[in-house]
Amino acid sequence: MTTVKAGEPTDFRFTVTGPDGKPVTGYQVEHDKKLHFIVVSRDLASFQHVHPDMSADGVWSVKLTLDDPGAYRAFADFTPTGGSGLTLGADLLVAGDYKPQPLAQVARTAEVDGYTVSLAGDLVPGQASKLTLSVSKDGRPVTDLQRYLGAYGHLVALRAGDLAYLHVHPEESVKAGPEITFYAEVPSGGDYRLFLDFQHDGKVRTADFTAQAGAGQPKPAAEPSASPSHDNHPH
Ligand SMILES: [Cu+2]
């Protein structure tokens, strides 16, 4: 268990230990990076997606500031060279007066920095569910999204309650918006938090949603299950 001081930049360091008991130093690049590091508060109100640097001996480090007291969960999402994708988690604690936020209500739109992002599609337990996020600003579709980490958007999905980390696969697109399409596989019904990173005008922004899986009508079995051309890589 790691403790961090509220509001102070911390040089956060960690290693990934391999089956041989030694720090892993070989990683495959996925979405432009060898390792993606996600930090969320346990109440799923705050979210950070950062990219630590690794030294030759396999020690990762990243400047991290956790603004508010409370419990946080960090996820390292990576693929060791020659292996398959892994997500490892660790708890971080920030001492102080903790005011947990209630889970945001289920919503189809999110506002961030003057952008409106709308969500189409439903999470369906046990199958790849197509989610389309559309970005607009001042009522106009944004059609000049910028590539960030090799794609026009990155989506992280976490299950409320146990913070299960879900792998979401982007659909390859040559169109720079307004729509960004993903396939998310949720294992169960219930509430999920979705965090979309997208870049426009040189800045990365995060739009967040609460979505409920299994809330709509069950899909008829006859519906063709399109096999998306997704890869097996995380988010
Ligand atoms: Cu990343």
PDB file of C-alpha atoms and ligand atoms in Angstrom:
ATOM      1  CA  MET A   1       0.000   0.000   0.000  1.00  0.00           C
ATOM      2  CA  THR A   2       1.392   3.344  -1.011  1.00  0.00           C
ATOM      3  CA  THR A   3       0.513   6.652   0.567  1.00  0.00           C
ATOM      4  CA  VAL A   4       0.753   9.973  -1.225  1.00  0.00           C
ATOM      5  CA  LYS A   5       0.269  13.538   0.059  1.00  0.00           C
ATOM      6  CA  ALA A   6      -2.743  15.419  -1.246  1.00  0.00           C
ATOM      7  CA  GLY A   7      -2.047  18.076  -3.868  1.00  0.00           C
ATOM      8  CA  GLU A   8       1.715  17.543  -3.939  1.00  0.00           C
ATOM      9  CA  PRO A   9       3.503  16.278  -7.042  1.00  0.00           C
ATOM     10  CA  THR A  10       4.935  12.862  -6.269  1.00  0.00           C
ATOM     11  CA  ASP A  11       7.662  11.097  -8.181  1.00  0.00           C
ATOM     12  CA  PHE A  12       5.839   7.809  -8.306  1.00  0.00           C
ATOM     13  CA  ARG A  13       8.009   4.771  -9.047  1.00  0.00           C
ATOM     14  CA  PHE A  14       7.265   1.121  -9.626  1.00  0.00           C
ATOM     15  CA  THR A  15       8.525  -1.984 -11.327  1.00  0.00           C
ATOM     16  CA  VAL A  16       6.738  -4.852 -12.998  1.00  0.00           C
ATOM     17  CA  THR A  17       8.142  -8.126 -11.760  1.00  0.00           C
ATOM     18  CA  GLY A  18       8.348 -10.962 -14.260  1.00  0.00           C
ATOM     19  CA  PRO A  19       7.920 -14.702 -13.686  1.00  0.00           C
ATOM     20  CA  ASP A  20      11.692 -14.914 -13.081  1.00  0.00           C
ATOM     21  CA  GLY A  21      11.386 -12.499 -10.148  1.00  0.00           C
ATOM     22  CA  LYS A  22      13.254  -9.751 -11.993  1.00  0.00           C
ATOM     23  CA  PRO A  23      11.933  -6.395 -13.202  1.00  0.00           C
ATOM     24  CA  VAL A  24      10.517  -6.629 -16.701  1.00  0.00           C
ATOM     25  CA  THR A  25      12.422  -4.405 -19.138  1.00  0.00           C
ATOM     26  CA  GLY A  26      11.051  -5.611 -22.482  1.00  0.00           C
ATOM     27  CA  TYR A  27       7.684  -4.227 -23.521  1.00  0.00           C
ATOM     28  CA  GLN A  28       5.772  -4.036 -26.753  1.00  0.00           C
ATOM     29  CA  VAL A  29       4.653  -0.627 -27.863  1.00  0.00           C
ATOM     30  CA  GLU A  30       0.849  -0.411 -27.866  1.00  0.00           C
ATOM     31  CA  HIS A  31      -0.828   2.827 -28.866  1.00  0.00           C
ATOM     32  CA  ASP A  32       2.548   4.571 -29.106  1.00  0.00           C
ATOM     33  CA  LYS A  33       3.612   3.653 -25.561  1.00  0.00           C
ATOM     34  CA  LYS A  34       5.162   0.731 -23.737  1.00  0.00           C
ATOM     35  CA  LEU A  35       2.980   1.227 -20.698  1.00  0.00           C
ATOM     36  CA  HIS A  36      -0.213   3.096 -19.983  1.00  0.00           C
ATOM     37  CA  PHE A  37      -0.861   4.154 -16.413  1.00  0.00           C
ATOM     38  CA  ILE A  38      -4.390   4.921 -15.286  1.00  0.00           C
ATOM     39  CA  VAL A  39      -5.145   6.365 -11.857  1.00  0.00           C
ATOM     40  CA  VAL A  40      -8.729   6.714 -10.643  1.00  0.00           C
ATOM     41  CA  SER A  41     -10.226   7.588  -7.321  1.00  0.00           C
ATOM     42  CA  ARG A  42     -12.149   4.661  -5.837  1.00  0.00           C
ATOM     43  CA  ASP A  43     -15.393   6.607  -6.188  1.00  0.00           C
ATOM     44  CA  LEU A  44     -14.568   6.927  -9.930  1.00  0.00           C
ATOM     45  CA  ALA A  45     -14.910  10.708  -9.831  1.00  0.00           C
ATOM     46  CA  SER A  46     -11.310  11.459 -10.831  1.00  0.00           C
ATOM     47  CA  PHE A  47      -9.302   9.971 -13.673  1.00  0.00           C
ATOM     48  CA  GLN A  48      -5.769  10.371 -14.981  1.00  0.00           C
ATOM     49  CA  HIS A  49      -4.119   8.608 -17.904  1.00  0.00           C
ATOM     50  CA  VAL A  50      -0.371   9.173 -17.943  1.00  0.00           C
ATOM     51  CA  HIS A  51       2.740   7.626 -19.456  1.00  0.00           C
ATOM     52  CA  PRO A  52       5.625   6.862 -17.118  1.00  0.00           C
ATOM     53  CA  ASP A  53       9.227   6.693 -18.321  1.00  0.00           C
ATOM     54  CA  MET A  54      11.271   3.551 -17.813  1.00  0.00           C
ATOM     55  CA  SER A  55      14.932   3.423 -16.889  1.00  0.00           C
ATOM     56  CA  ALA A  56      17.176   0.701 -18.307  1.00  0.00           C
ATOM     57  CA  ASP A  57      16.766  -1.403 -15.164  1.00  0.00           C
ATOM     58  CA  GLY A  58      12.995  -1.503 -15.509  1.00  0.00           C
ATOM     59  CA  VAL A  59      12.005   1.160 -12.972  1.00  0.00           C
ATOM     60  CA  TRP A  60       9.049   3.214 -14.159  1.00  0.00           C
ATOM     61  CA  SER A  61       8.580   6.743 -12.891  1.00  0.00           C
ATOM     62  CA  VAL A  62       5.927   9.376 -13.365  1.00  0.00           C
ATOM     63  CA  LYS A  63       5.048  12.703 -11.790  1.00  0.00           C
ATOM     64  CA  LEU A  64       1.706  12.216 -10.167  1.00  0.00           C
ATOM     65  CA  THR A  65      -0.469  14.673  -8.270  1.00  0.00           C
ATOM     66  CA  LEU A  66      -3.515  13.385  -6.436  1.00  0.00           C
ATOM     67  CA  ASP A  67      -5.522  16.434  -5.495  1.00  0.00           C
ATOM     68  CA  ASP A  68      -7.975  15.062  -2.996  1.00  0.00           C
ATOM     69  CA  PRO A  69      -7.716  12.768   0.008  1.00  0.00           C
ATOM     70  CA  GLY A  70      -9.141   9.301  -0.473  1.00  0.00           C
ATOM     71  CA  ALA A  71      -8.448   5.893  -1.911  1.00  0.00           C
ATOM     72  CA  TYR A  72      -7.182   5.534  -5.458  1.00  0.00           C
ATOM     73  CA  ARG A  73      -6.562   2.627  -7.767  1.00  0.00           C
ATOM     74  CA  ALA A  74      -3.695   2.632 -10.250  1.00  0.00           C
ATOM     75  CA  PHE A  75      -3.602   0.350 -13.282  1.00  0.00           C
ATOM     76  CA  ALA A  76      -0.544  -0.452 -15.370  1.00  0.00           C
ATOM     77  CA  ASP A  77      -1.646  -1.624 -18.805  1.00  0.00           C
ATOM     78  CA  PHE A  78       1.140  -3.193 -20.881  1.00  0.00           C
ATOM     79  CA  THR A  79       2.290  -6.109 -22.997  1.00  0.00           C
ATOM     80  CA  PRO A  80       5.617  -7.736 -22.137  1.00  0.00           C
ATOM     81  CA  THR A  81       7.693  -8.571 -25.194  1.00  0.00           C
ATOM     82  CA  GLY A  82       6.502 -11.890 -26.566  1.00  0.00           C
ATOM     83  CA  GLY A  83       3.634 -12.060 -24.088  1.00  0.00           C
ATOM     84  CA  SER A  84       0.015 -11.037 -24.006  1.00  0.00           C
ATOM     85  CA  GLY A  85      -1.553  -7.879 -22.646  1.00  0.00           C
ATOM     86  CA  LEU A  86      -1.757  -7.490 -18.883  1.00  0.00           C
ATOM     87  CA  THR A  87      -3.314  -5.044 -16.488  1.00  0.00           C
ATOM     88  CA  LEU A  88      -1.933  -4.897 -12.964  1.00  0.00           C
ATOM     89  CA  GLY A  89      -3.469  -2.803 -10.224  1.00  0.00           C
ATOM     90  CA  ALA A  90      -2.284  -1.219  -6.996  1.00  0.00           C
ATOM     91  CA  ASP A  91      -3.932   0.888  -4.319  1.00  0.00           C
ATOM     92  CA  LEU A  92      -2.786   4.403  -3.497  1.00  0.00           C
ATOM     93  CA  LEU A  93      -3.973   6.221  -0.407  1.00  0.00           C
ATOM     94  CA  VAL A  94      -4.077   9.934   0.232  1.00  0.00           C
ATOM     95  CA  ALA A  95      -4.544  10.919   3.889  1.00  0.00           C
ATOM     96  CA  GLY A  96      -6.982  13.636   4.859  1.00  0.00           C
ATOM     97  CA  ASP A  97     -10.622  14.470   5.024  1.00  0.00           C
ATOM     98  CA  TYR A  98     -12.246  12.228   2.448  1.00  0.00           C
ATOM     99  CA  LYS A  99     -15.497  13.271   0.791  1.00  0.00           C
ATOM    100  CA  PRO A 100     -16.554  10.469  -1.517  1.00  0.00           C
ATOM    101  CA  GLN A 101     -18.600  11.584  -4.511  1.00  0.00           C
ATOM    102  CA  PRO A 102     -21.715   9.663  -5.479  1.00  0.00           C
ATOM    103  CA  LEU A 103     -21.484   7.903  -8.826  1.00  0.00           C
ATOM    104  CA  ALA A 104     -22.412  10.331 -11.608  1.00  0.00           C
ATOM    105  CA  GLN A 105     -25.838   9.631 -13.060  1.00  0.00           C
ATOM    106  CA  VAL A 106     -26.225   7.637 -16.241  1.00  0.00           C
ATOM    107  CA  ALA A 107     -25.980  10.119 -19.119  1.00  0.00           C
ATOM    108  CA  ARG A 108     -25.674  10.184 -22.892  1.00  0.00           C
ATOM    109  CA  THR A 109     -23.744  13.419 -23.063  1.00  0.00           C
ATOM    110  CA  ALA A 110     -20.707  14.838 -21.325  1.00  0.00           C
ATOM    111  CA  GLU A 111     -19.326  18.360 -21.320  1.00  0.00           C
ATOM    112  CA  VAL A 112     -15.632  19.146 -21.097  1.00  0.00           C
ATOM    113  CA  ASP A 113     -13.865  22.457 -21.836  1.00  0.00           C
ATOM    114  CA  GLY A 114     -16.698  23.664 -24.056  1.00  0.00           C
ATOM    115  CA  TYR A 115     -16.921  20.385 -25.964  1.00  0.00           C
ATOM    116  CA  THR A 116     -19.990  18.188 -25.921  1.00  0.00           C
ATOM    117  CA  VAL A 117     -19.475  14.479 -26.362  1.00  0.00           C
ATOM    118  CA  SER A 118     -22.475  12.263 -26.974  1.00  0.00           C
ATOM    119  CA  LEU A 119     -22.608   8.533 -26.538  1.00  0.00           C
ATOM    120  CA  ALA A 120     -24.558   6.177 -28.797  1.00  0.00           C
ATOM    121  CA  GLY A 121     -24.779   2.428 -28.290  1.00  0.00           C
ATOM    122  CA  ASP A 122     -25.382   0.229 -25.281  1.00  0.00           C
ATOM    123  CA  LEU A 123     -23.180  -1.947 -23.163  1.00  0.00           C
ATOM    124  CA  VAL A 124     -24.419  -5.509 -23.434  1.00  0.00           C
ATOM    125  CA  PRO A 125     -23.103  -8.032 -20.908  1.00  0.00           C
ATOM    126  CA  GLY A 126     -21.027 -10.798 -22.432  1.00  0.00           C
ATOM    127  CA  GLN A 127     -20.565  -9.397 -25.905  1.00  0.00           C
ATOM    128  CA  ALA A 128     -18.587  -6.786 -27.771  1.00  0.00           C
ATOM    129  CA  SER A 129     -20.768  -3.713 -27.693  1.00  0.00           C
ATOM    130  CA  LYS A 130     -20.340  -0.944 -30.221  1.00  0.00           C
ATOM    131  CA  LEU A 131     -20.071   2.492 -28.678  1.00  0.00           C
ATOM    132  CA  THR A 132     -19.927   5.593 -30.824  1.00  0.00           C
ATOM    133  CA  LEU A 133     -18.812   8.854 -29.273  1.00  0.00           C
ATOM    134  CA  SER A 134     -19.398  12.078 -31.190  1.00  0.00           C
ATOM    135  CA  VAL A 135     -17.540  15.277 -30.394  1.00  0.00           C
ATOM    136  CA  SER A 136     -19.003  18.705 -31.042  1.00  0.00           C
ATOM    137  CA  LYS A 137     -18.165  22.244 -30.045  1.00  0.00           C
ATOM    138  CA  ASP A 138     -20.551  25.203 -30.084  1.00  0.00           C
ATOM    139  CA  GLY A 139     -23.149  22.991 -31.701  1.00  0.00           C
ATOM    140  CA  ARG A 140     -20.902  21.987 -34.592  1.00  0.00           C
ATOM    141  CA  PRO A 141     -19.394  18.558 -35.168  1.00  0.00           C
ATOM    142  CA  VAL A 142     -15.627  18.524 -34.666  1.00  0.00           C
ATOM    143  CA  THR A 143     -14.061  17.036 -37.802  1.00  0.00           C
ATOM    144  CA  ASP A 144     -10.428  17.863 -37.145  1.00  0.00           C
ATOM    145  CA  LEU A 145      -9.663  15.755 -34.117  1.00  0.00           C
ATOM    146  CA  GLN A 146      -5.949  15.137 -33.725  1.00  0.00           C
ATOM    147  CA  ARG A 147      -4.333  11.766 -33.405  1.00  0.00           C
ATOM    148  CA  TYR A 148      -3.287  11.058 -29.863  1.00  0.00           C
ATOM    149  CA  LEU A 149      -1.341   7.868 -29.200  1.00  0.00           C
ATOM    150  CA  GLY A 150      -2.015   6.770 -32.751  1.00  0.00           C
ATOM    151  CA  ALA A 151      -5.795   7.109 -32.697  1.00  0.00           C
ATOM    152  CA  TYR A 152      -8.479   9.755 -32.574  1.00  0.00           C
ATOM    153  CA  GLY A 153      -9.668   8.624 -29.200  1.00  0.00           C
ATOM    154  CA  HIS A 154      -8.865   6.341 -26.304  1.00  0.00           C
ATOM    155  CA  LEU A 155     -11.522   4.896 -24.076  1.00  0.00           C
ATOM    156  CA  VAL A 156     -11.045   3.373 -20.643  1.00  0.00           C
ATOM    157  CA  ALA A 157     -13.990   1.606 -19.021  1.00  0.00           C
ATOM    158  CA  LEU A 158     -14.191   0.645 -15.354  1.00  0.00           C
ATOM    159  CA  ARG A 159     -16.923  -1.193 -13.531  1.00  0.00           C
ATOM    160  CA  ALA A 160     -18.400   0.713 -10.608  1.00  0.00           C
ATOM    161  CA  GLY A 161     -17.913  -1.063  -7.308  1.00  0.00           C
ATOM    162  CA  ASP A 162     -14.947  -3.325  -7.912  1.00  0.00           C
ATOM    163  CA  LEU A 163     -13.205  -1.142 -10.521  1.00  0.00           C
ATOM    164  CA  ALA A 164     -12.786  -4.041 -12.927  1.00  0.00           C
ATOM    165  CA  TYR A 165     -10.714  -2.707 -15.822  1.00  0.00           C
ATOM    166  CA  LEU A 166     -12.192  -3.414 -19.197  1.00  0.00           C
ATOM    167  CA  HIS A 167     -10.418  -3.648 -22.451  1.00  0.00           C
ATOM    168  CA  VAL A 168     -11.865  -1.427 -25.112  1.00  0.00           C
ATOM    169  CA  HIS A 169     -10.864  -1.696 -28.722  1.00  0.00           C
ATOM    170  CA  PRO A 170     -10.939   1.297 -31.024  1.00  0.00           C
ATOM    171  CA  GLU A 171     -12.183   0.912 -34.560  1.00  0.00           C
ATOM    172  CA  GLU A 172      -9.592   2.027 -37.074  1.00  0.00           C
ATOM    173  CA  SER A 173     -10.674   5.261 -38.661  1.00  0.00           C
ATOM    174  CA  VAL A 174      -9.233   7.661 -41.174  1.00  0.00           C
ATOM    175  CA  LYS A 175     -11.888  10.234 -40.337  1.00  0.00           C
ATOM    176  CA  ALA A 176     -10.843  12.822 -37.790  1.00  0.00           C
ATOM    177  CA  GLY A 177     -14.247  12.972 -36.149  1.00  0.00           C
ATOM    178  CA  PRO A 178     -16.788  13.806 -35.145  1.00  0.00           C
ATOM    179  CA  GLU A 179     -17.425  10.125 -34.444  1.00  0.00           C
ATOM    180  CA  ILE A 180     -15.058   7.767 -32.669  1.00  0.00           C
ATOM    181  CA  THR A 181     -16.099   4.136 -32.468  1.00  0.00           C
ATOM    182  CA  PHE A 182     -15.098   1.515 -29.916  1.00  0.00           C
ATOM    183  CA  TYR A 183     -15.988  -2.043 -29.000  1.00  0.00           C
ATOM    184  CA  ALA A 184     -16.267  -2.664 -25.288  1.00  0.00           C
ATOM    185  CA  GLU A 185     -16.800  -6.056 -23.699  1.00  0.00           C
ATOM    186  CA  VAL A 186     -18.480  -5.913 -20.312  1.00  0.00           C
ATOM    187  CA  PRO A 187     -18.678  -9.111 -18.275  1.00  0.00           C
ATOM    188  CA  SER A 188     -21.834  -8.265 -16.328  1.00  0.00           C
ATOM    189  CA  GLY A 189     -24.748  -5.909 -15.957  1.00  0.00           C
ATOM    190  CA  GLY A 190     -24.429  -2.856 -13.772  1.00  0.00           C
ATOM    191  CA  ASP A 191     -22.891   0.570 -13.849  1.00  0.00           C
ATOM    192  CA  TYR A 192     -19.681   1.423 -15.652  1.00  0.00           C
ATOM    193  CA  ARG A 193     -17.655   4.566 -15.929  1.00  0.00           C
ATOM    194  CA  LEU A 194     -16.307   5.473 -19.364  1.00  0.00           C
ATOM    195  CA  PHE A 195     -13.435   7.917 -19.834  1.00  0.00           C
ATOM    196  CA  LEU A 196     -12.720   9.150 -23.352  1.00  0.00           C
ATOM    197  CA  ASP A 197      -9.422  10.898 -24.100  1.00  0.00           C
ATOM    198  CA  PHE A 198      -9.425  12.925 -27.302  1.00  0.00           C
ATOM    199  CA  GLN A 199      -7.175  15.634 -28.662  1.00  0.00           C
ATOM    200  CA  HIS A 200      -8.213  18.862 -30.361  1.00  0.00           C
ATOM    201  CA  ASP A 201      -6.402  22.188 -30.746  1.00  0.00           C
ATOM    202  CA  GLY A 202      -3.270  20.622 -29.282  1.00  0.00           C
ATOM    203  CA  LYS A 203      -4.809  19.612 -25.986  1.00  0.00           C
ATOM    204  CA  VAL A 204      -5.954  16.265 -24.648  1.00  0.00           C
ATOM    205  CA  ARG A 205      -9.299  16.333 -22.906  1.00  0.00           C
ATOM    206  CA  THR A 206     -11.254  13.693 -21.071  1.00  0.00           C
ATOM    207  CA  ALA A 207     -15.008  13.250 -21.317  1.00  0.00           C
ATOM    208  CA  ASP A 208     -16.573  10.935 -18.760  1.00  0.00           C
ATOM    209  CA  PHE A 209     -19.844   9.036 -18.702  1.00  0.00           C
ATOM    210  CA  THR A 210     -21.700   6.654 -16.493  1.00  0.00           C
ATOM    211  CA  ALA A 211     -23.341   3.909 -18.551  1.00  0.00           C
ATOM    212  CA  GLN A 212     -25.489   1.004 -17.471  1.00  0.00           C
ATOM    213  CA  ALA A 213     -24.955  -2.433 -18.988  1.00  0.00           C
ATOM    214  CA  GLY A 214     -27.986  -4.547 -19.635  1.00  0.00           C
ATOM    215  CA  ALA A 215     -30.327  -1.620 -19.057  1.00  0.00           C
ATOM    216  CA  GLY A 216     -31.928  -1.768 -22.497  1.00  0.00           C
ATOM    217  CA  GLN A 217     -33.840  -4.576 -24.144  1.00  0.00           C
ATOM    218  CA  PRO A 218     -31.778  -7.719 -24.632  1.00  0.00           C
ATOM    219  CA  LYS A 219     -30.547  -7.930 -28.198  1.00  0.00           C
ATOM    220  CA  PRO A 220     -32.315 -10.552 -30.283  1.00  0.00           C
ATOM    221  CA  ALA A 221     -30.061 -13.517 -30.900  1.00  0.00           C
ATOM    222  CA  ALA A 222     -30.689 -13.174 -34.623  1.00  0.00           C
ATOM    223  CA  GLU A 223     -28.855  -9.884 -34.804  1.00  0.00           C
ATOM    224  CA  PRO A 224     -25.745 -10.409 -36.849  1.00  0.00           C
ATOM    225  CA  SER A 225     -22.760 -10.134 -34.595  1.00  0.00           C
ATOM    226  CA  ALA A 226     -20.479  -8.063 -36.724  1.00  0.00           C
ATOM    227  CA  SER A 227     -16.948  -9.099 -36.121  1.00  0.00           C
ATOM    228  CA  PRO A 228     -15.169  -5.823 -35.649  1.00  0.00           C
ATOM    229  CA  SER A 229     -11.710  -5.523 -37.057  1.00  0.00           C
ATOM    230  CA  HIS A 230     -10.301  -4.812 -33.692  1.00  0.00           C
ATOM    231  CA  ASP A 231      -6.975  -5.846 -32.352  1.00  0.00           C
ATOM    232  CA  ASN A 232      -6.364  -7.506 -29.038  1.00  0.00           C
ATOM    233  CA  HIS A 233      -4.760  -4.526 -27.484  1.00  0.00           C
ATOM    234  CA  PRO A 234      -6.007  -2.680 -24.473  1.00  0.00           C
ATOM    235  CA  HIS A 235      -7.849   0.597 -24.906  1.00  0.00           C
TER     236      HIS A 235
HETATM  237 CU    CU B   1      -1.879   5.539 -22.404  1.00  0.00          CU
END
